[in-house]
Amino acid sequence: EAPSKAAGYRWYAEFQRGRISLGKQYGGGPSNTAVIPENIDVVRKLIMEERHVTYREIQRTLGISGTAVQKILHQELGPLSETRWESRIKPINPLYHQIGEVYDSLEQIANDGNRDANTKHMAQC
């Protein structure tokens, strides 16, 4: 049976932190370097894929402490609703600032006598 997607994320994060094998490692306490860009990106992806992901699932996936998860979620990513909506809003932001130009262009097409009736009708909608 293939490893889960969460296991893949966890292994990726562990190798990014310098781990060289998947065997058990013994150490003392949580890593001081848990809040790193790679972990932040993994948490962001987990949230985008499954909006109901829990702190414990994130902890298990990355192998980091609950404190590190909290810091990533609240200090690095900000409110989850913002994170989710930013990904939807950013692509249309440039269009928002050019809406006047788009409207003017459509109006010109609608009033152009050289255009066929279907094109003029579509520009008016």
Short mmCIF file of N, CA and C in Angstrom, two decimals:
data_model
loop_
_atom_site.label_atom_id
_atom_site.label_comp_id
_atom_site.label_asym_id
_atom_site.label_seq_id
_atom_site.Cartn_x
_atom_site.Cartn_y
_atom_site.Cartn_z
N GLU A 1 0.84 -1.18 0.00
CA GLU A 1 0.00 0.00 0.00
C GLU A 1 0.89 1.25 0.00
N ALA A 2 0.52 2.22 -0.80
CA ALA A 2 1.31 3.45 -0.91
C ALA A 2 1.13 4.32 0.34
N PRO A 3 2.16 5.10 0.69
CA PRO A 3 2.04 6.02 1.83
C PRO A 3 0.99 7.09 1.54
N SER A 4 0.43 7.64 2.59
CA SER A 4 -0.59 8.69 2.44
C SER A 4 0.06 9.99 1.98
N LYS A 5 -0.77 10.88 1.50
CA LYS A 5 -0.30 12.20 1.09
C LYS A 5 0.30 12.95 2.28
N ALA A 6 -0.34 12.81 3.44
CA ALA A 6 0.17 13.46 4.65
C ALA A 6 1.57 12.96 4.98
N ALA A 7 1.80 11.65 4.81
CA ALA A 7 3.13 11.10 5.07
C ALA A 7 4.15 11.71 4.12
N GLY A 8 3.76 11.89 2.87
CA GLY A 8 4.66 12.53 1.90
C GLY A 8 5.04 13.93 2.31
N TYR A 9 4.07 14.72 2.76
CA TYR A 9 4.36 16.08 3.23
C TYR A 9 5.29 16.04 4.45
N ARG A 10 5.01 15.10 5.37
CA ARG A 10 5.83 15.00 6.58
C ARG A 10 7.27 14.63 6.23
N TRP A 11 7.43 13.65 5.34
CA TRP A 11 8.78 13.24 4.95
C TRP A 11 9.51 14.39 4.25
N TYR A 12 8.79 15.08 3.38
CA TYR A 12 9.40 16.22 2.69
C TYR A 12 9.91 17.25 3.70
N ALA A 13 9.07 17.60 4.67
CA ALA A 13 9.46 18.59 5.68
C ALA A 13 10.65 18.10 6.50
N GLU A 14 10.65 16.81 6.84
CA GLU A 14 11.75 16.27 7.63
C GLU A 14 13.06 16.30 6.86
N PHE A 15 13.04 15.95 5.59
CA PHE A 15 14.26 16.00 4.79
C PHE A 15 14.73 17.44 4.58
N GLN A 16 13.79 18.38 4.49
CA GLN A 16 14.17 19.79 4.36
C GLN A 16 14.88 20.28 5.62
N ARG A 17 14.53 19.70 6.77
CA ARG A 17 15.18 20.09 8.02
C ARG A 17 16.52 19.38 8.22
N GLY A 18 16.91 18.53 7.27
CA GLY A 18 18.21 17.90 7.36
C GLY A 18 18.21 16.43 7.72
N ARG A 19 17.07 15.83 7.87
CA ARG A 19 17.01 14.41 8.21
C ARG A 19 17.51 13.59 7.02
N ILE A 20 18.22 12.51 7.27
CA ILE A 20 18.79 11.74 6.17
C ILE A 20 18.19 10.34 6.02
N SER A 21 17.32 9.93 6.95
CA SER A 21 16.67 8.62 6.82
C SER A 21 15.26 8.70 7.40
N LEU A 22 14.47 7.68 7.10
CA LEU A 22 13.10 7.64 7.62
C LEU A 22 13.00 6.83 8.90
N GLY A 23 14.12 6.29 9.39
CA GLY A 23 14.12 5.53 10.63
C GLY A 23 13.84 6.43 11.82
N LYS A 24 13.57 5.82 12.98
CA LYS A 24 13.29 6.60 14.19
C LYS A 24 14.50 7.43 14.58
N GLN A 25 14.24 8.65 14.96
CA GLN A 25 15.29 9.52 15.48
C GLN A 25 14.89 9.92 16.88
N TYR A 26 15.85 9.95 17.76
CA TYR A 26 15.57 10.33 19.13
C TYR A 26 16.21 11.68 19.38
N GLY A 27 15.46 12.54 20.00
CA GLY A 27 15.98 13.87 20.29
C GLY A 27 15.17 14.48 21.41
N GLY A 28 15.60 15.62 21.84
CA GLY A 28 14.91 16.25 22.95
C GLY A 28 14.02 17.38 22.52
N GLY A 29 12.74 17.20 22.65
CA GLY A 29 11.78 18.28 22.47
C GLY A 29 11.58 18.71 21.03
N PRO A 30 10.73 19.72 20.87
CA PRO A 30 10.42 20.21 19.53
C PRO A 30 11.58 20.98 18.92
N SER A 31 11.62 20.99 17.60
CA SER A 31 12.68 21.68 16.88
C SER A 31 12.52 23.19 17.01
N ASN A 32 13.63 23.87 17.18
CA ASN A 32 13.59 25.34 17.23
C ASN A 32 13.42 25.93 15.84
N THR A 33 13.60 25.12 14.83
CA THR A 33 13.52 25.63 13.46
C THR A 33 12.26 25.13 12.76
N ALA A 34 11.18 24.94 13.49
CA ALA A 34 9.95 24.41 12.91
C ALA A 34 9.21 25.43 12.07
N VAL A 35 9.35 26.71 12.39
CA VAL A 35 8.64 27.75 11.63
C VAL A 35 9.57 28.24 10.53
N ILE A 36 9.59 27.46 9.45
CA ILE A 36 10.44 27.76 8.29
C ILE A 36 9.55 27.86 7.06
N PRO A 37 10.02 28.52 6.01
CA PRO A 37 9.19 28.71 4.82
C PRO A 37 8.61 27.41 4.26
N GLU A 38 9.39 26.33 4.29
CA GLU A 38 8.89 25.06 3.76
C GLU A 38 7.68 24.57 4.55
N ASN A 39 7.76 24.65 5.88
CA ASN A 39 6.63 24.21 6.71
C ASN A 39 5.42 25.12 6.53
N ILE A 40 5.67 26.41 6.39
CA ILE A 40 4.58 27.36 6.17
C ILE A 40 3.86 27.03 4.87
N ASP A 41 4.63 26.73 3.82
CA ASP A 41 4.02 26.36 2.53
C ASP A 41 3.21 25.07 2.63
N VAL A 42 3.74 24.09 3.37
CA VAL A 42 3.01 22.82 3.53
C VAL A 42 1.70 23.06 4.28
N VAL A 43 1.74 23.87 5.34
CA VAL A 43 0.51 24.16 6.09
C VAL A 43 -0.49 24.87 5.19
N ARG A 44 -0.03 25.82 4.40
CA ARG A 44 -0.92 26.54 3.48
C ARG A 44 -1.58 25.55 2.52
N LYS A 45 -0.80 24.62 1.95
CA LYS A 45 -1.35 23.64 1.02
C LYS A 45 -2.36 22.72 1.72
N LEU A 46 -2.03 22.30 2.93
CA LEU A 46 -2.96 21.44 3.67
C LEU A 46 -4.30 22.13 3.88
N ILE A 47 -4.25 23.41 4.22
CA ILE A 47 -5.48 24.17 4.47
C ILE A 47 -6.27 24.34 3.19
N MET A 48 -5.58 24.62 2.08
CA MET A 48 -6.27 24.81 0.81
C MET A 48 -6.94 23.51 0.35
N GLU A 49 -6.28 22.37 0.61
CA GLU A 49 -6.83 21.09 0.18
C GLU A 49 -7.95 20.61 1.10
N GLU A 50 -7.82 20.83 2.40
CA GLU A 50 -8.80 20.35 3.37
C GLU A 50 -9.00 21.44 4.41
N ARG A 51 -10.05 22.22 4.24
CA ARG A 51 -10.23 23.38 5.12
C ARG A 51 -10.52 23.01 6.57
N HIS A 52 -10.90 21.76 6.83
CA HIS A 52 -11.18 21.33 8.20
C HIS A 52 -10.01 20.58 8.82
N VAL A 53 -8.81 20.76 8.29
CA VAL A 53 -7.63 20.08 8.85
C VAL A 53 -7.43 20.58 10.29
N THR A 54 -7.05 19.67 11.19
CA THR A 54 -6.90 20.04 12.60
C THR A 54 -5.45 20.33 12.94
N TYR A 55 -5.25 20.97 14.09
CA TYR A 55 -3.90 21.22 14.58
C TYR A 55 -3.13 19.90 14.69
N ARG A 56 -3.79 18.88 15.23
CA ARG A 56 -3.11 17.59 15.43
C ARG A 56 -2.70 16.96 14.10
N GLU A 57 -3.55 17.08 13.09
CA GLU A 57 -3.18 16.53 11.78
C GLU A 57 -1.98 17.27 11.21
N ILE A 58 -1.94 18.58 11.38
CA ILE A 58 -0.80 19.36 10.92
C ILE A 58 0.45 18.97 11.70
N GLN A 59 0.31 18.81 13.02
CA GLN A 59 1.44 18.39 13.85
C GLN A 59 1.99 17.05 13.38
N ARG A 60 1.11 16.08 13.16
CA ARG A 60 1.55 14.75 12.72
C ARG A 60 2.18 14.81 11.33
N THR A 61 1.60 15.59 10.44
CA THR A 61 2.10 15.68 9.07
C THR A 61 3.53 16.23 9.05
N LEU A 62 3.77 17.29 9.81
CA LEU A 62 5.07 17.94 9.79
C LEU A 62 6.01 17.48 10.89
N GLY A 63 5.47 16.83 11.90
CA GLY A 63 6.30 16.42 13.03
C GLY A 63 6.79 17.60 13.84
N ILE A 64 5.92 18.60 14.02
CA ILE A 64 6.29 19.80 14.79
C ILE A 64 5.34 19.95 15.97
N SER A 65 5.68 20.84 16.87
CA SER A 65 4.89 21.05 18.08
C SER A 65 3.61 21.84 17.79
N GLY A 66 2.68 21.75 18.73
CA GLY A 66 1.45 22.53 18.62
C GLY A 66 1.71 24.02 18.66
N THR A 67 2.73 24.41 19.43
CA THR A 67 3.12 25.83 19.49
C THR A 67 3.59 26.32 18.13
N ALA A 68 4.38 25.49 17.45
CA ALA A 68 4.86 25.86 16.12
C ALA A 68 3.70 25.96 15.13
N VAL A 69 2.75 25.02 15.22
CA VAL A 69 1.58 25.06 14.35
C VAL A 69 0.80 26.35 14.59
N GLN A 70 0.60 26.68 15.86
CA GLN A 70 -0.14 27.90 16.20
C GLN A 70 0.57 29.13 15.65
N LYS A 71 1.89 29.18 15.79
CA LYS A 71 2.65 30.33 15.29
C LYS A 71 2.53 30.44 13.78
N ILE A 72 2.63 29.31 13.08
CA ILE A 72 2.50 29.33 11.61
C ILE A 72 1.12 29.83 11.22
N LEU A 73 0.08 29.29 11.86
CA LEU A 73 -1.29 29.66 11.49
C LEU A 73 -1.63 31.11 11.80
N HIS A 74 -1.23 31.58 12.97
CA HIS A 74 -1.69 32.89 13.42
C HIS A 74 -0.73 34.03 13.11
N GLN A 75 0.57 33.77 13.09
CA GLN A 75 1.52 34.85 12.84
C GLN A 75 2.01 34.87 11.39
N GLU A 76 2.17 33.70 10.81
CA GLU A 76 2.73 33.65 9.45
C GLU A 76 1.65 33.69 8.37
N LEU A 77 0.57 32.94 8.56
CA LEU A 77 -0.47 32.87 7.54
C LEU A 77 -1.60 33.85 7.77
N GLY A 78 -1.82 34.26 8.98
CA GLY A 78 -2.93 35.15 9.27
C GLY A 78 -4.23 34.38 9.34
N PRO A 79 -5.35 35.08 9.42
CA PRO A 79 -6.64 34.40 9.50
C PRO A 79 -6.85 33.46 8.30
N LEU A 80 -7.37 32.28 8.56
CA LEU A 80 -7.54 31.29 7.51
C LEU A 80 -8.48 31.79 6.42
N SER A 81 -9.50 32.55 6.80
CA SER A 81 -10.42 33.05 5.79
C SER A 81 -9.69 33.97 4.82
N GLU A 82 -8.76 34.79 5.33
CA GLU A 82 -7.98 35.65 4.44
C GLU A 82 -7.11 34.82 3.52
N THR A 83 -6.46 33.81 4.06
CA THR A 83 -5.58 32.97 3.26
C THR A 83 -6.36 32.32 2.12
N ARG A 84 -7.53 31.80 2.42
CA ARG A 84 -8.33 31.13 1.41
C ARG A 84 -8.84 32.13 0.37
N TRP A 85 -9.30 33.29 0.82
CA TRP A 85 -9.86 34.26 -0.12
C TRP A 85 -8.79 34.97 -0.92
N GLU A 86 -7.61 35.19 -0.33
CA GLU A 86 -6.54 35.85 -1.08
C GLU A 86 -6.21 35.07 -2.34
N SER A 87 -6.21 33.75 -2.25
CA SER A 87 -5.87 32.94 -3.41
C SER A 87 -6.91 33.09 -4.52
N ARG A 88 -8.13 33.45 -4.16
CA ARG A 88 -9.17 33.65 -5.18
C ARG A 88 -9.21 35.09 -5.69
N ILE A 89 -8.85 36.03 -4.86
CA ILE A 89 -8.96 37.44 -5.21
C ILE A 89 -7.76 37.94 -6.01
N LYS A 90 -6.56 37.49 -5.67
CA LYS A 90 -5.34 37.99 -6.31
C LYS A 90 -5.39 37.91 -7.84
N PRO A 91 -5.86 36.81 -8.45
CA PRO A 91 -5.86 36.76 -9.91
C PRO A 91 -6.78 37.79 -10.57
N ILE A 92 -7.85 38.21 -9.90
CA ILE A 92 -8.77 39.17 -10.53
C ILE A 92 -8.48 40.62 -10.14
N ASN A 93 -7.54 40.84 -9.24
CA ASN A 93 -7.21 42.19 -8.80
C ASN A 93 -6.80 43.11 -9.95
N PRO A 94 -5.93 42.67 -10.88
CA PRO A 94 -5.57 43.56 -12.00
C PRO A 94 -6.78 43.94 -12.85
N LEU A 95 -7.69 42.99 -13.05
CA LEU A 95 -8.90 43.27 -13.83
C LEU A 95 -9.75 44.34 -13.15
N TYR A 96 -9.82 44.29 -11.83
CA TYR A 96 -10.59 45.28 -11.08
C TYR A 96 -10.10 46.69 -11.37
N HIS A 97 -8.78 46.86 -11.46
CA HIS A 97 -8.21 48.19 -11.69
C HIS A 97 -8.33 48.63 -13.15
N GLN A 98 -8.65 47.70 -14.06
CA GLN A 98 -8.78 48.04 -15.48
C GLN A 98 -10.22 47.97 -15.96
N ILE A 99 -11.16 47.88 -15.05
CA ILE A 99 -12.55 47.68 -15.43
C ILE A 99 -13.08 48.84 -16.28
N GLY A 100 -12.62 50.05 -16.02
CA GLY A 100 -13.05 51.20 -16.82
C GLY A 100 -12.62 51.07 -18.27
N GLU A 101 -11.37 50.64 -18.48
CA GLU A 101 -10.87 50.45 -19.84
C GLU A 101 -11.63 49.33 -20.55
N VAL A 102 -11.93 48.26 -19.84
CA VAL A 102 -12.67 47.14 -20.42
C VAL A 102 -14.07 47.61 -20.82
N TYR A 103 -14.72 48.37 -19.96
CA TYR A 103 -16.06 48.88 -20.26
C TYR A 103 -16.03 49.77 -21.50
N ASP A 104 -15.04 50.68 -21.57
CA ASP A 104 -14.93 51.57 -22.73
C ASP A 104 -14.71 50.78 -24.02
N SER A 105 -13.88 49.75 -23.97
CA SER A 105 -13.61 48.93 -25.16
C SER A 105 -14.87 48.21 -25.61
N LEU A 106 -15.62 47.66 -24.67
CA LEU A 106 -16.87 46.98 -25.03
C LEU A 106 -17.88 47.96 -25.62
N GLU A 107 -17.92 49.15 -25.08
CA GLU A 107 -18.84 50.17 -25.61
C GLU A 107 -18.46 50.54 -27.04
N GLN A 108 -17.16 50.65 -27.33
CA GLN A 108 -16.71 50.96 -28.69
C GLN A 108 -17.11 49.85 -29.65
N ILE A 109 -16.95 48.60 -29.23
CA ILE A 109 -17.32 47.47 -30.09
C ILE A 109 -18.83 47.49 -30.34
N ALA A 110 -19.62 47.76 -29.31
CA ALA A 110 -21.07 47.77 -29.45
C ALA A 110 -21.54 48.87 -30.40
N ASN A 111 -20.82 49.98 -30.44
CA ASN A 111 -21.22 51.12 -31.28
C ASN A 111 -20.52 51.14 -32.63
N ASP A 112 -19.65 50.17 -32.90
CA ASP A 112 -18.90 50.12 -34.16
C ASP A 112 -19.81 49.62 -35.28
N GLY A 113 -19.98 50.42 -36.30
CA GLY A 113 -20.84 50.06 -37.43
C GLY A 113 -20.26 48.95 -38.29
N ASN A 114 -18.97 48.69 -38.21
CA ASN A 114 -18.33 47.67 -39.04
C ASN A 114 -18.41 46.27 -38.42
N ARG A 115 -18.96 46.13 -37.24
CA ARG A 115 -19.04 44.82 -36.57
C ARG A 115 -20.34 44.12 -36.94
N ASP A 116 -20.31 42.78 -36.93
CA ASP A 116 -21.54 42.02 -37.22
C ASP A 116 -22.47 42.11 -36.01
N ALA A 117 -23.73 41.80 -36.22
CA ALA A 117 -24.76 41.97 -35.20
C ALA A 117 -24.50 41.10 -33.96
N ASN A 118 -24.00 39.90 -34.15
CA ASN A 118 -23.75 39.01 -33.02
C ASN A 118 -22.65 39.57 -32.11
N THR A 119 -21.57 40.07 -32.72
CA THR A 119 -20.47 40.65 -31.93
C THR A 119 -20.95 41.87 -31.16
N LYS A 120 -21.74 42.73 -31.82
CA LYS A 120 -22.26 43.92 -31.15
C LYS A 120 -23.17 43.54 -29.99
N HIS A 121 -24.00 42.51 -30.21
CA HIS A 121 -24.91 42.06 -29.15
C HIS A 121 -24.12 41.53 -27.95
N MET A 122 -23.08 40.74 -28.20
CA MET A 122 -22.27 40.18 -27.12
C MET A 122 -21.56 41.29 -26.35
N ALA A 123 -21.12 42.34 -27.02
CA ALA A 123 -20.44 43.46 -26.36
C ALA A 123 -21.42 44.25 -25.48
N GLN A 124 -22.70 44.26 -25.85
CA GLN A 124 -23.69 44.99 -25.07
C GLN A 124 -24.09 44.23 -23.81
N CYS A 125 -23.95 42.91 -23.81
CA CYS A 125 -24.34 42.11 -22.64
C CYS A 125 -23.38 42.40 -21.56
#
